[in-house]
PDB file of C-alpha atoms in Angstrom:
ATOM      1  CA  MET A   1     -19.107  48.464  26.941  1.00 45.00           C
ATOM      2  CA  SER A   2     -18.469  46.326  29.814  1.00 48.00           C
ATOM      3  CA  ASN A   3     -22.302  46.113  30.553  1.00 56.00           C
ATOM      4  CA  ILE A   4     -22.861  44.556  27.089  1.00 66.00           C
ATOM      5  CA  THR A   5     -23.503  40.869  27.103  1.00 74.00           C
ATOM      6  CA  LEU A   6     -24.035  38.470  24.342  1.00 73.00           C
ATOM      7  CA  GLU A   7     -27.413  37.896  25.886  1.00 71.00           C
ATOM      8  CA  SER A   8     -28.341  41.615  25.592  1.00 73.00           C
ATOM      9  CA  LEU A   9     -26.941  41.724  21.938  1.00 74.00           C
ATOM     10  CA  ALA A  10     -29.067  38.675  20.889  1.00 69.00           C
ATOM     11  CA  SER A  11     -32.259  40.342  22.556  1.00 69.00           C
ATOM     12  CA  GLU A  12     -31.644  43.562  20.742  1.00 73.00           C
ATOM     13  CA  ASN A  13     -31.079  41.708  17.508  1.00 72.00           C
ATOM     14  CA  ASN A  14     -34.424  39.830  17.980  1.00 63.00           C
ATOM     15  CA  ILE A  15     -36.094  43.010  18.498  1.00 69.00           C
ATOM     16  CA  LEU A  16     -34.678  44.665  15.361  1.00 70.00           C
ATOM     17  CA  ILE A  17     -35.782  41.541  13.378  1.00 63.00           C
ATOM     18  CA  ASN A  18     -39.190  41.808  14.677  1.00 58.00           C
ATOM     19  CA  GLN A  19     -39.325  45.418  13.952  1.00 61.00           C
ATOM     20  CA  THR A  20     -38.081  44.738  10.262  1.00 62.00           C
ATOM     21  CA  ASN A  21     -40.539  41.885   9.798  1.00 53.00           C
ATOM     22  CA  LYS A  22     -43.413  44.041  11.119  1.00 52.00           C
ATOM     23  CA  LEU A  23     -42.443  46.922   8.827  1.00 54.00           C
ATOM     24  CA  ARG A  24     -42.264  44.531   5.786  1.00 49.00           C
ATOM     25  CA  TYR A  25     -45.715  43.077   6.633  1.00 47.00           C
ATOM     26  CA  TYR A  26     -47.297  46.610   6.622  1.00 47.00           C
ATOM     27  CA  LEU A  27     -45.799  47.703   3.481  1.00 45.00           C
ATOM     28  CA  SER A  28     -48.499  48.391   0.837  1.00 38.00           C
ATOM     29  CA  GLY A  29     -48.877  45.481  -1.500  1.00 43.00           C
ATOM     30  CA  SER A  30     -46.568  43.198   0.408  1.00 50.00           C
ATOM     31  CA  ARG A  31     -47.299  39.544  -0.206  1.00 60.00           C
ATOM     32  CA  ILE A  32     -45.799  36.203   0.440  1.00 66.00           C
ATOM     33  CA  ASP A  33     -43.348  34.990  -2.098  1.00 76.00           C
ATOM     34  CA  VAL A  34     -44.939  32.089  -4.185  1.00 87.00           C
ATOM     35  CA  GLN A  35     -43.139  28.710  -4.600  1.00 86.00           C
ATOM     36  CA  VAL A  36     -44.878  26.382  -7.032  1.00 86.00           C
ATOM     37  CA  ILE A  37     -44.775  22.693  -6.450  1.00 86.00           C
ATOM     38  CA  PRO A  38     -46.117  20.893  -9.549  1.00 84.00           C
ATOM     39  CA  ASP A  39     -48.068  17.637  -9.874  1.00 83.00           C
ATOM     40  CA  ILE A  40     -49.894  17.905  -6.534  1.00 87.00           C
ATOM     41  CA  GLU A  41     -53.496  16.768  -6.196  1.00 84.00           C
ATOM     42  CA  MET A  42     -56.291  17.219  -3.913  1.00 85.00           C
ATOM     43  CA  GLY A  43     -56.036  14.939  -0.902  1.00 84.00           C
ATOM     44  CA  GLN A  44     -52.141  15.022  -0.864  1.00 90.00           C
ATOM     45  CA  THR A  45     -49.932  16.356   1.854  1.00 92.00           C
ATOM     46  CA  ILE A  46     -46.498  18.287   1.532  1.00 92.00           C
ATOM     47  CA  TYR A  47     -44.134  18.384   4.431  1.00 93.00           C
ATOM     48  CA  CYS A  48     -41.815  21.391   4.416  1.00 92.00           C
ATOM     49  CA  ASN A  49     -39.669  23.439   6.780  1.00 91.00           C
ATOM     50  CA  ARG A  50     -40.688  26.580   8.549  1.00 91.00           C
ATOM     51  CA  ASN A  51     -39.203  29.023   6.038  1.00 90.00           C
ATOM     52  CA  SER A  52     -40.951  27.550   3.057  1.00 92.00           C
ATOM     53  CA  LEU A  53     -44.231  26.789   4.636  1.00 94.00           C
ATOM     54  CA  HIS A  54     -46.027  30.104   3.675  1.00 94.00           C
ATOM     55  CA  SER A  55     -44.555  30.333   0.130  1.00 94.00           C
ATOM     56  CA  ILE A  56     -45.435  26.668  -0.961  1.00 94.00           C
ATOM     57  CA  ALA A  57     -48.999  27.206   0.431  1.00 96.00           C
ATOM     58  CA  THR A  58     -49.484  30.336  -1.619  1.00 95.00           C
ATOM     59  CA  GLY A  59     -48.582  28.621  -4.580  1.00 94.00           C
ATOM     60  CA  PHE A  60     -51.736  26.537  -4.474  1.00 95.00           C
ATOM     61  CA  LEU A  61     -54.230  29.358  -4.168  1.00 96.00           C
ATOM     62  CA  GLN A  62     -56.509  30.273  -6.959  1.00 95.00           C
ATOM     63  CA  ALA A  63     -57.031  33.880  -8.067  1.00 95.00           C
ATOM     64  CA  ALA A  64     -59.813  35.654  -6.329  1.00 96.00           C
ATOM     65  CA  ASN A  65     -61.605  38.934  -6.787  1.00 96.00           C
ATOM     66  CA  VAL A  66     -63.615  38.784  -3.484  1.00 97.00           C
ATOM     67  CA  CYS A  67     -62.226  37.461  -0.395  1.00 98.00           C
ATOM     68  CA  LEU A  68     -63.412  37.283   3.339  1.00 98.00           C
ATOM     69  CA  ASP A  69     -60.736  37.411   5.839  1.00 98.00           C
ATOM     70  CA  ILE A  70     -62.164  36.077   9.017  1.00 98.00           C
ATOM     71  CA  GLY A  71     -60.552  36.897  12.303  1.00 96.00           C
ATOM     72  CA  PRO A  72     -57.424  38.780  11.117  1.00 95.00           C
ATOM     73  CA  GLY A  73     -56.718  40.379  14.389  1.00 90.00           C
ATOM     74  CA  LEU A  74     -54.466  43.137  13.469  1.00 89.00           C
ATOM     75  CA  ARG A  75     -52.912  41.570  10.276  1.00 91.00           C
ATOM     76  CA  PRO A  76     -54.932  40.847   7.294  1.00 96.00           C
ATOM     77  CA  GLN A  77     -53.908  38.015   5.038  1.00 96.00           C
ATOM     78  CA  ARG A  78     -51.265  38.851   2.528  1.00 93.00           C
ATOM     79  CA  LEU A  79     -51.233  35.562   0.712  1.00 95.00           C
ATOM     80  CA  LEU A  80     -53.522  36.728  -2.035  1.00 94.00           C
ATOM     81  CA  SER A  81     -54.408  40.044  -3.683  1.00 93.00           C
ATOM     82  CA  CYS A  82     -58.025  40.685  -3.978  1.00 95.00           C
ATOM     83  CA  ASP A  83     -60.021  43.405  -5.531  1.00 95.00           C
ATOM     84  CA  VAL A  84     -62.305  43.280  -2.552  1.00 97.00           C
ATOM     85  CA  HIS A  85     -60.720  42.336   0.835  1.00 97.00           C
ATOM     86  CA  LEU A  86     -63.357  42.151   3.453  1.00 98.00           C
ATOM     87  CA  LEU A  87     -62.093  42.040   7.167  1.00 98.00           C
ATOM     88  CA  LEU A  88     -64.410  40.334   9.540  1.00 98.00           C
ATOM     89  CA  GLU A  89     -62.999  40.709  13.191  1.00 96.00           C
ATOM     90  CA  PRO A  90     -65.067  39.633  16.270  1.00 94.00           C
ATOM     91  CA  TYR A  91     -62.955  41.761  18.780  1.00 91.00           C
ATOM     92  CA  ARG A  92     -63.915  45.510  18.659  1.00 92.00           C
ATOM     93  CA  GLY A  93     -60.411  46.488  19.792  1.00 90.00           C
ATOM     94  CA  TYR A  94     -58.796  44.991  16.807  1.00 92.00           C
ATOM     95  CA  ALA A  95     -61.670  45.978  14.347  1.00 95.00           C
ATOM     96  CA  GLU A  96     -61.126  49.719  15.418  1.00 94.00           C
ATOM     97  CA  LYS A  97     -57.397  49.417  14.531  1.00 93.00           C
ATOM     98  CA  LEU A  98     -58.047  47.705  11.277  1.00 95.00           C
ATOM     99  CA  ALA A  99     -60.383  50.399  10.154  1.00 96.00           C
ATOM    100  CA  ILE A 100     -57.857  52.879  10.719  1.00 94.00           C
ATOM    101  CA  ALA A 101     -54.755  51.004   9.489  1.00 93.00           C
ATOM    102  CA  TYR A 102     -56.508  49.747   6.226  1.00 95.00           C
ATOM    103  CA  PRO A 103     -59.101  52.404   5.097  1.00 94.00           C
ATOM    104  CA  GLU A 104     -59.378  50.735   1.690  1.00 95.00           C
ATOM    105  CA  LYS A 105     -60.637  47.378   3.168  1.00 96.00           C
ATOM    106  CA  PRO A 106     -64.166  47.108   4.432  1.00 97.00           C
ATOM    107  CA  VAL A 107     -64.184  46.202   8.186  1.00 98.00           C
ATOM    108  CA  LEU A 108     -67.041  44.411  10.142  1.00 97.00           C
ATOM    109  CA  CYS A 109     -67.039  43.654  13.916  1.00 97.00           C
ATOM    110  CA  GLN A 110     -68.805  40.371  14.063  1.00 96.00           C
ATOM    111  CA  ASP A 111     -67.834  36.663  14.620  1.00 95.00           C
ATOM    112  CA  GLY A 112     -67.310  34.355  11.703  1.00 96.00           C
ATOM    113  CA  LEU A 113     -70.058  31.906  12.528  1.00 94.00           C
ATOM    114  CA  THR A 114     -72.787  34.574  12.889  1.00 95.00           C
ATOM    115  CA  TYR A 115     -71.923  36.260   9.719  1.00 97.00           C
ATOM    116  CA  LEU A 116     -71.548  33.033   7.645  1.00 96.00           C
ATOM    117  CA  SER A 117     -74.851  31.664   8.824  1.00 93.00           C
ATOM    118  CA  LYS A 118     -76.596  34.516   7.261  1.00 93.00           C
ATOM    119  CA  ALA A 119     -74.453  34.745   4.153  1.00 94.00           C
ATOM    120  CA  PHE A 120     -75.714  33.688   0.747  1.00 93.00           C
ATOM    121  CA  ASN A 121     -74.325  30.553  -0.785  1.00 91.00           C
ATOM    122  CA  LYS A 122     -71.313  30.927  -3.039  1.00 94.00           C
ATOM    123  CA  SER A 123     -71.120  34.638  -2.584  1.00 95.00           C
ATOM    124  CA  VAL A 124     -67.488  35.195  -2.144  1.00 97.00           C
ATOM    125  CA  ASP A 125     -64.471  33.681  -3.950  1.00 97.00           C
ATOM    126  CA  THR A 126     -62.245  32.787  -1.045  1.00 98.00           C
ATOM    127  CA  ILE A 127     -62.641  32.602   2.684  1.00 98.00           C
ATOM    128  CA  PHE A 128     -59.386  32.812   4.875  1.00 98.00           C
ATOM    129  CA  LEU A 129     -59.550  31.467   8.407  1.00 98.00           C
ATOM    130  CA  LEU A 130     -55.866  31.881   9.361  1.00 97.00           C
ATOM    131  CA  ASP A 131     -55.197  31.185  13.116  1.00 96.00           C
ATOM    132  CA  VAL A 132     -58.766  31.246  13.825  1.00 96.00           C
ATOM    133  CA  ILE A 133     -60.405  27.614  14.100  1.00 97.00           C
ATOM    134  CA  GLU A 134     -58.357  26.650  17.200  1.00 96.00           C
ATOM    135  CA  HIS A 135     -59.947  29.519  19.076  1.00 94.00           C
ATOM    136  CA  LEU A 136     -63.442  27.568  18.651  1.00 94.00           C
ATOM    137  CA  ASP A 137     -64.426  24.564  20.343  1.00 93.00           C
ATOM    138  CA  LYS A 138     -64.891  21.428  17.977  1.00 91.00           C
ATOM    139  CA  ALA A 139     -68.677  21.663  17.434  1.00 90.00           C
ATOM    140  CA  ASP A 140     -68.492  25.350  16.387  1.00 93.00           C
ATOM    141  CA  GLY A 141     -65.389  24.816  14.370  1.00 94.00           C
ATOM    142  CA  HIS A 142     -67.226  22.211  12.297  1.00 92.00           C
ATOM    143  CA  GLN A 143     -70.363  24.313  11.988  1.00 93.00           C
ATOM    144  CA  LEU A 144     -68.001  27.258  10.834  1.00 96.00           C
ATOM    145  CA  MET A 145     -66.442  25.117   8.256  1.00 95.00           C
ATOM    146  CA  GLU A 146     -69.819  23.901   6.842  1.00 92.00           C
ATOM    147  CA  HIS A 147     -70.857  27.457   6.398  1.00 95.00           C
ATOM    148  CA  ALA A 148     -67.556  28.550   4.888  1.00 97.00           C
ATOM    149  CA  LEU A 149     -67.885  25.694   2.319  1.00 94.00           C
ATOM    150  CA  ARG A 150     -71.343  26.810   1.470  1.00 93.00           C
ATOM    151  CA  VAL A 151     -70.472  30.453   1.130  1.00 95.00           C
ATOM    152  CA  ALA A 152     -67.077  30.170  -0.826  1.00 97.00           C
ATOM    153  CA  ARG A 153     -67.117  29.827  -4.439  1.00 95.00           C
ATOM    154  CA  LYS A 154     -63.578  28.691  -4.804  1.00 96.00           C
ATOM    155  CA  GLN A 155     -61.634  27.865  -1.836  1.00 97.00           C
ATOM    156  CA  VAL A 156     -61.369  28.096   1.794  1.00 98.00           C
ATOM    157  CA  ILE A 157     -57.912  28.470   3.374  1.00 98.00           C
ATOM    158  CA  ILE A 158     -57.175  27.120   6.911  1.00 98.00           C
ATOM    159  CA  PHE A 159     -53.890  27.866   8.849  1.00 97.00           C
ATOM    160  CA  THR A 160     -53.818  26.334  12.279  1.00 97.00           C
ATOM    161  CA  PRO A 161     -51.434  24.488  14.640  1.00 96.00           C
ATOM    162  CA  LEU A 162     -50.776  20.815  14.067  1.00 95.00           C
ATOM    163  CA  GLY A 163     -52.982  19.320  16.930  1.00 93.00           C
ATOM    164  CA  PHE A 164     -53.755  21.135  20.048  1.00 93.00           C
ATOM    165  CA  MET A 165     -51.317  23.911  21.135  1.00 92.00           C
ATOM    166  CA  PRO A 166     -52.173  25.463  24.558  1.00 90.00           C
ATOM    167  CA  GLN A 167     -52.542  29.184  24.625  1.00 85.00           C
ATOM    168  CA  HIS A 168     -54.231  31.184  27.394  1.00 78.00           C
ATOM    169  CA  TYR A 169     -54.139  34.982  27.845  1.00 72.00           C
ATOM    170  CA  SER A 170     -55.142  37.110  30.632  1.00 59.00           C
ATOM    171  CA  ASP A 171     -56.798  40.597  30.209  1.00 50.00           C
ATOM    172  CA  SER A 172     -53.394  42.112  31.427  1.00 51.00           C
ATOM    173  CA  GLU A 173     -51.432  40.876  28.406  1.00 60.00           C
ATOM    174  CA  PRO A 174     -51.734  43.434  25.457  1.00 64.00           C
ATOM    175  CA  TRP A 175     -50.878  42.863  21.813  1.00 63.00           C
ATOM    176  CA  GLU A 176     -50.060  45.725  19.729  1.00 66.00           C
ATOM    177  CA  GLY A 177     -51.395  47.979  22.221  1.00 68.00           C
ATOM    178  CA  VAL A 178     -54.765  46.243  22.418  1.00 71.00           C
ATOM    179  CA  THR A 179     -55.682  44.200  25.480  1.00 71.00           C
ATOM    180  CA  HIS A 180     -56.228  40.477  25.058  1.00 65.00           C
ATOM    181  CA  THR A 181     -59.462  38.784  25.781  1.00 67.00           C
ATOM    182  CA  ASP A 182     -60.401  35.073  26.120  1.00 70.00           C
ATOM    183  CA  LEU A 183     -61.102  35.097  22.296  1.00 71.00           C
ATOM    184  CA  GLN A 184     -57.342  34.579  21.953  1.00 80.00           C
ATOM    185  CA  ASN A 185     -57.417  31.381  24.058  1.00 89.00           C
ATOM    186  CA  HIS A 186     -57.034  28.081  22.262  1.00 92.00           C
ATOM    187  CA  ARG A 187     -59.942  25.584  22.651  1.00 93.00           C
ATOM    188  CA  SER A 188     -59.280  22.889  20.047  1.00 95.00           C
ATOM    189  CA  GLY A 189     -56.837  21.153  18.006  1.00 95.00           C
ATOM    190  CA  TRP A 190     -56.992  20.108  14.425  1.00 95.00           C
ATOM    191  CA  LEU A 191     -55.265  17.805  11.953  1.00 93.00           C
ATOM    192  CA  PRO A 192     -54.930  17.986   8.229  1.00 92.00           C
ATOM    193  CA  GLU A 193     -57.175  14.743   7.838  1.00 88.00           C
ATOM    194  CA  GLU A 194     -60.191  16.463   9.316  1.00 90.00           C
ATOM    195  CA  PHE A 195     -60.379  18.693   6.015  1.00 91.00           C
ATOM    196  CA  ALA A 196     -61.403  17.012   2.907  1.00 85.00           C
ATOM    197  CA  ASN A 197     -61.103  18.031  -0.679  1.00 87.00           C
ATOM    198  CA  ALA A 198     -57.794  19.821   0.234  1.00 93.00           C
ATOM    199  CA  ILE A 199     -54.154  20.030  -0.397  1.00 94.00           C
ATOM    200  CA  HIS A 200     -52.298  19.984   2.974  1.00 95.00           C
ATOM    201  CA  VAL A 201     -48.926  21.781   3.528  1.00 95.00           C
ATOM    202  CA  VAL A 202     -47.365  20.758   6.921  1.00 95.00           C
ATOM    203  CA  CYS A 203     -44.445  22.063   9.119  1.00 94.00           C
ATOM    204  CA  GLU A 204     -43.862  19.832  12.068  1.00 93.00           C
ATOM    205  CA  ASP A 205     -41.803  22.279  14.027  1.00 93.00           C
ATOM    206  CA  TYR A 206     -43.412  25.804  13.277  1.00 93.00           C
ATOM    207  CA  HIS A 207     -44.106  26.897  16.736  1.00 88.00           C
ATOM    208  CA  SER A 208     -41.381  26.496  19.340  1.00 82.00           C
ATOM    209  CA  SER A 209     -40.565  27.692  22.867  1.00 72.00           C
ATOM    210  CA  SER A 210     -38.022  26.610  25.526  1.00 68.00           C
ATOM    211  CA  LYS A 211     -40.110  23.623  26.493  1.00 79.00           C
ATOM    212  CA  HIS A 212     -42.326  22.564  23.400  1.00 87.00           C
ATOM    213  CA  VAL A 213     -42.282  22.402  19.817  1.00 91.00           C
ATOM    214  CA  PHE A 214     -45.561  22.405  17.979  1.00 94.00           C
ATOM    215  CA  GLY A 215     -46.273  22.166  14.242  1.00 95.00           C
ATOM    216  CA  ALA A 216     -48.645  24.105  11.884  1.00 96.00           C
ATOM    217  CA  PHE A 217     -50.318  23.313   8.631  1.00 97.00           C
ATOM    218  CA  TYR A 218     -52.328  24.921   5.784  1.00 97.00           C
ATOM    219  CA  SER A 219     -55.272  23.182   4.295  1.00 97.00           C
ATOM    220  CA  ILE A 220     -56.332  24.701   0.925  1.00 97.00           C
ATOM    221  CA  ILE A 221     -59.864  23.387   0.515  1.00 96.00           C
ATOM    222  CA  ASN A 222     -61.685  23.255  -2.939  1.00 94.00           C
ATOM    223  CA  ALA A 223     -65.077  24.745  -2.182  1.00 94.00           C
ATOM    224  CA  ALA A 224     -66.233  24.242  -5.623  1.00 89.00           C
ATOM    225  CA  LYS A 225     -66.104  20.468  -5.484  1.00 74.00           C
ATOM    226  CA  GLU A 226     -69.499  19.003  -4.375  1.00 67.00           C
ATOM    227  CA  LYS A 227     -69.282  17.540  -0.892  1.00 64.00           C
ATOM    228  CA  THR A 228     -69.706  13.738  -0.890  1.00 70.00           C
ATOM    229  CA  PRO A 229     -72.404  12.629   1.626  1.00 76.00           C
ATOM    230  CA  ARG A 230     -71.158  10.245   4.268  1.00 86.00           C
ATOM    231  CA  LEU A 231     -72.791   6.920   5.441  1.00 90.00           C
ATOM    232  CA  VAL A 232     -72.064   6.221   9.310  1.00 90.00           C
ATOM    233  CA  LEU A 233     -72.576   2.787  10.693  1.00 91.00           C
ATOM    234  CA  ILE A 234     -72.742   2.795  14.488  1.00 89.00           C
ATOM    235  CA  SER A 235     -73.451  -0.022  17.040  1.00 88.00           C
ATOM    236  CA  GLU A 236     -73.970  -0.138  20.791  1.00 80.00           C
ATOM    237  CA  ASP A 237     -70.382  -1.068  21.860  1.00 75.00           C
ATOM    238  CA  ALA A 238     -69.030   2.120  20.079  1.00 77.00           C
ATOM    239  CA  THR A 239     -66.720   4.138  22.406  1.00 70.00           C
ATOM    240  CA  GLY A 240     -65.464   7.654  22.496  1.00 64.00           C
ATOM    241  CA  ASP A 241     -67.057  10.904  21.067  1.00 64.00           C
ATOM    242  CA  PHE A 242     -67.804  11.334  17.273  1.00 67.00           C
ATOM    243  CA  ASP A 243     -68.111  14.352  15.094  1.00 70.00           C
ATOM    244  CA  PHE A 244     -71.012  14.005  12.725  1.00 73.00           C
ATOM    245  CA  ASN A 245     -71.840  16.201   9.863  1.00 72.00           C
ATOM    246  CA  THR A 246     -75.243  17.574   9.410  1.00 67.00           C
ATOM    247  CA  ASP A 247     -75.768  15.732   6.130  1.00 70.00           C
ATOM    248  CA  ASP A 248     -74.550  12.243   7.344  1.00 79.00           C
ATOM    249  CA  VAL A 249     -76.986   9.389   6.903  1.00 84.00           C
ATOM    250  CA  ILE A 250     -76.598   7.228  10.097  1.00 87.00           C
ATOM    251  CA  ILE A 251     -77.283   3.389  10.156  1.00 89.00           C
ATOM    252  CA  ALA A 252     -77.775   2.759  13.961  1.00 88.00           C
ATOM    253  CA  ASP A 253     -78.335  -0.534  15.576  1.00 88.00           C
ATOM    254  CA  ILE A 254     -81.590  -1.411  16.989  1.00 77.00           C
ATOM    255  CA  SER A 255     -80.312  -0.447  20.497  1.00 73.00           C
ATOM    256  CA  TYR A 256     -80.683   3.239  19.191  1.00 59.00           C
ATOM    257  CA  SER A 257     -81.971   4.321  22.611  1.00 56.00           C
ATOM    258  CA  GLU A 258     -78.815   3.415  24.132  1.00 57.00           C
ATOM    259  CA  LEU A 259     -76.923   5.158  21.369  1.00 58.00           C
ATOM    260  CA  SER A 260     -79.033   8.302  21.229  1.00 59.00           C
ATOM    261  CA  TRP A 261     -76.682  10.245  23.561  1.00 55.00           C
ATOM    262  CA  LYS A 262     -73.962  10.019  21.118  1.00 58.00           C
ATOM    263  CA  ILE A 263     -75.991  11.172  18.059  1.00 57.00           C
ATOM    264  CA  ASN A 264     -78.745  13.310  19.754  1.00 57.00           C
ATOM    265  CA  PHE A 265     -78.184  16.303  17.819  1.00 54.00           C
ATOM    266  CA  VAL A 266     -78.456  14.586  14.406  1.00 53.00           C
ATOM    267  CA  PRO A 267     -81.816  15.119  12.721  1.00 50.00           C
ATOM    268  CA  LYS A 268     -83.947  11.958  12.981  1.00 50.00           C
ATOM    269  CA  ARG A 269     -84.595  11.919   9.316  1.00 53.00           C
ATOM    270  CA  ASN A 270     -81.050  10.995   8.758  1.00 71.00           C
ATOM    271  CA  ILE A 271     -81.368   7.823  10.815  1.00 80.00           C
ATOM    272  CA  ILE A 272     -82.200   4.306   9.781  1.00 84.00           C
ATOM    273  CA  ILE A 273     -82.612   1.633  12.357  1.00 86.00           C
ATOM    274  CA  VAL A 274     -81.039  -1.767  11.274  1.00 90.00           C
ATOM    275  CA  PRO A 275     -80.177  -4.809  13.769  1.00 91.00           C
ATOM    276  CA  LEU A 276     -76.387  -4.541  12.941  1.00 92.00           C
ATOM    277  CA  GLN A 277     -75.465  -6.795  16.006  1.00 90.00           C
ATOM    278  CA  LEU A 278     -77.653  -9.540  14.633  1.00 90.00           C
ATOM    279  CA  ILE A 279     -76.245  -9.314  11.239  1.00 92.00           C
ATOM    280  CA  ALA A 280     -72.800  -9.381  12.619  1.00 91.00           C
ATOM    281  CA  GLU A 281     -73.604 -12.508  14.597  1.00 90.00           C
ATOM    282  CA  GLU A 282     -75.084 -14.279  11.444  1.00 89.00           C
ATOM    283  CA  SER A 283     -72.012 -13.658   9.565  1.00 79.00           C
ATOM    284  CA  GLN A 284     -72.187 -17.235   8.151  1.00 83.00           C
ATOM    285  CA  THR A 285     -75.943 -16.728   6.843  1.00 87.00           C
ATOM    286  CA  PRO A 286     -76.038 -16.005   2.999  1.00 87.00           C
ATOM    287  CA  PRO A 287     -77.146 -12.448   2.346  1.00 85.00           C
ATOM    288  CA  GLU A 288     -80.410 -13.695   0.267  1.00 87.00           C
ATOM    289  CA  ILE A 289     -81.697 -15.280   3.549  1.00 88.00           C
ATOM    290  CA  LEU A 290     -80.812 -12.237   5.611  1.00 88.00           C
ATOM    291  CA  ARG A 291     -82.596 -10.097   3.132  1.00 86.00           C
ATOM    292  CA  ASN A 292     -85.832 -12.089   3.811  1.00 87.00           C
ATOM    293  CA  VAL A 293     -85.610 -12.323   7.563  1.00 88.00           C
ATOM    294  CA  ILE A 294     -83.942  -9.171   8.804  1.00 88.00           C
ATOM    295  CA  PHE A 295     -85.900  -5.958   8.594  1.00 81.00           C
ATOM    296  CA  ASN A 296     -84.181  -3.012   6.733  1.00 86.00           C
ATOM    297  CA  PHE A 297     -81.380  -5.531   5.361  1.00 89.00           C
ATOM    298  CA  GLY A 298     -82.171  -4.646   1.970  1.00 86.00           C
ATOM    299  CA  VAL A 299     -82.025  -0.895   2.850  1.00 85.00           C
ATOM    300  CA  LEU A 300     -78.601  -1.321   4.336  1.00 90.00           C
ATOM    301  CA  GLU A 301     -77.362  -3.267   1.281  1.00 88.00           C
ATOM    302  CA  ASN A 302     -78.643  -0.336  -0.995  1.00 85.00           C
ATOM    303  CA  TYR A 303     -77.021   2.254   1.066  1.00 88.00           C
ATOM    304  CA  LEU A 304     -73.649   0.373   1.305  1.00 90.00           C
ATOM    305  CA  LYS A 305     -73.611   0.109  -2.541  1.00 86.00           C
ATOM    306  CA  ARG A 306     -74.475   3.844  -3.077  1.00 82.00           C
ATOM    307  CA  PHE A 307     -72.196   5.607  -0.659  1.00 84.00           C
ATOM    308  CA  LYS A 308     -68.475   6.022  -1.511  1.00 81.00           C
ATOM    309  CA  ASN A 309     -67.641   7.487   1.917  1.00 86.00           C
ATOM    310  CA  THR A 310     -68.668   5.025   4.648  1.00 91.00           C
ATOM    311  CA  ILE A 311     -67.236   4.785   8.217  1.00 90.00           C
ATOM    312  CA  ALA A 312     -68.039   2.432  11.034  1.00 91.00           C
ATOM    313  CA  HIS A 313     -68.090   2.934  14.940  1.00 88.00           C
ATOM    314  CA  GLY A 314     -68.446   0.034  16.969  1.00 88.00           C
ATOM    315  CA  THR A 315     -67.458  -3.900  16.728  1.00 91.00           C
ATOM    316  CA  ALA A 316     -70.874  -4.920  15.120  1.00 91.00           C
ATOM    317  CA  ALA A 317     -70.751  -1.922  12.772  1.00 92.00           C
ATOM    318  CA  GLU A 318     -67.118  -2.680  11.688  1.00 93.00           C
ATOM    319  CA  VAL A 319     -67.978  -6.469  11.018  1.00 92.00           C
ATOM    320  CA  VAL A 320     -71.080  -5.439   8.902  1.00 92.00           C
ATOM    321  CA  LEU A 321     -68.907  -2.893   6.882  1.00 93.00           C
ATOM    322  CA  GLN A 322     -66.080  -5.414   6.395  1.00 91.00           C
ATOM    323  CA  ARG A 323     -68.378  -8.235   5.409  1.00 87.00           C
ATOM    324  CA  HIS A 324     -69.870  -5.675   2.873  1.00 87.00           C
ATOM    325  CA  ASN A 325     -66.571  -4.961   1.332  1.00 85.00           C
ATOM    326  CA  ASN A 326     -65.466  -8.601   1.100  1.00 83.00           C
ATOM    327  CA  ASP A 327     -68.706 -10.387   0.181  1.00 72.00           C
ATOM    328  CA  TRP A 328     -71.559  -8.009  -0.735  1.00 63.00           C
ATOM    329  CA  ALA A 329     -70.183  -5.475  -2.923  1.00 54.00           C
TER     330      ALA A 329
END
């Protein structure tokens, strides 16, 4: 007994807790308990502690017959019971174990972006992306989300760290007897406001280590709601990198050639050239005069009136949008 220390007892206790949790997880039909929070609408955010994060998020899920579980690793989602629970796992080592452990669930070994790009519109009820999107770079993550919202009939469920949480594994570090690959590395960080038409459930201290504390969040996205097209105004002095959606309509300043490096992947049919800098400088000129002397000014007015979701990048673009909101609307 003299060799037993508090540290060793604590370590053994943690091992027992982990084993108990693992057994509980793999029990047939086991699910997260549901905690219902009333009077919450799309676009709202709930903050909660670590112990209630999963149960609160589960309370917002819609019933589903067919769900697509992308990147489950070795642990399929257990938030929602589905008649058809398809497991889409890109790493063959995990996919082989899933096929053995869950013979009642179809297992495909393919990455989510490849699969969804070929899937039919509105062909599954629910898509789960639990601890997945942070493993992609931003561009691939946005593309994955666009396809997921196209393919899902009801909802897309995101679970990811709150912001960027570093994670890097080498081939020598196994998990559940399967060797890791660089697929497990984190390549991006996400925030709730990046996911529209959603209810967000946030815990600010979900992941912890001896040095750092990181949060995590769910975004329960309503895939049935039509996506609102976005109008983007951009002028020459815009700084930083921007994430554009494929269906954005872009109002670019006449200095488009200088801006093209920022928006070169956006289809040209979505771009309208307007002298935003000149319009900003003529802030005291009545709009009826600008309409007659500045090309595409009428087009700009029309688009600003039609689009409910409008953002601006660059000083001139911001001035034009602000003037529209104050004087032209």
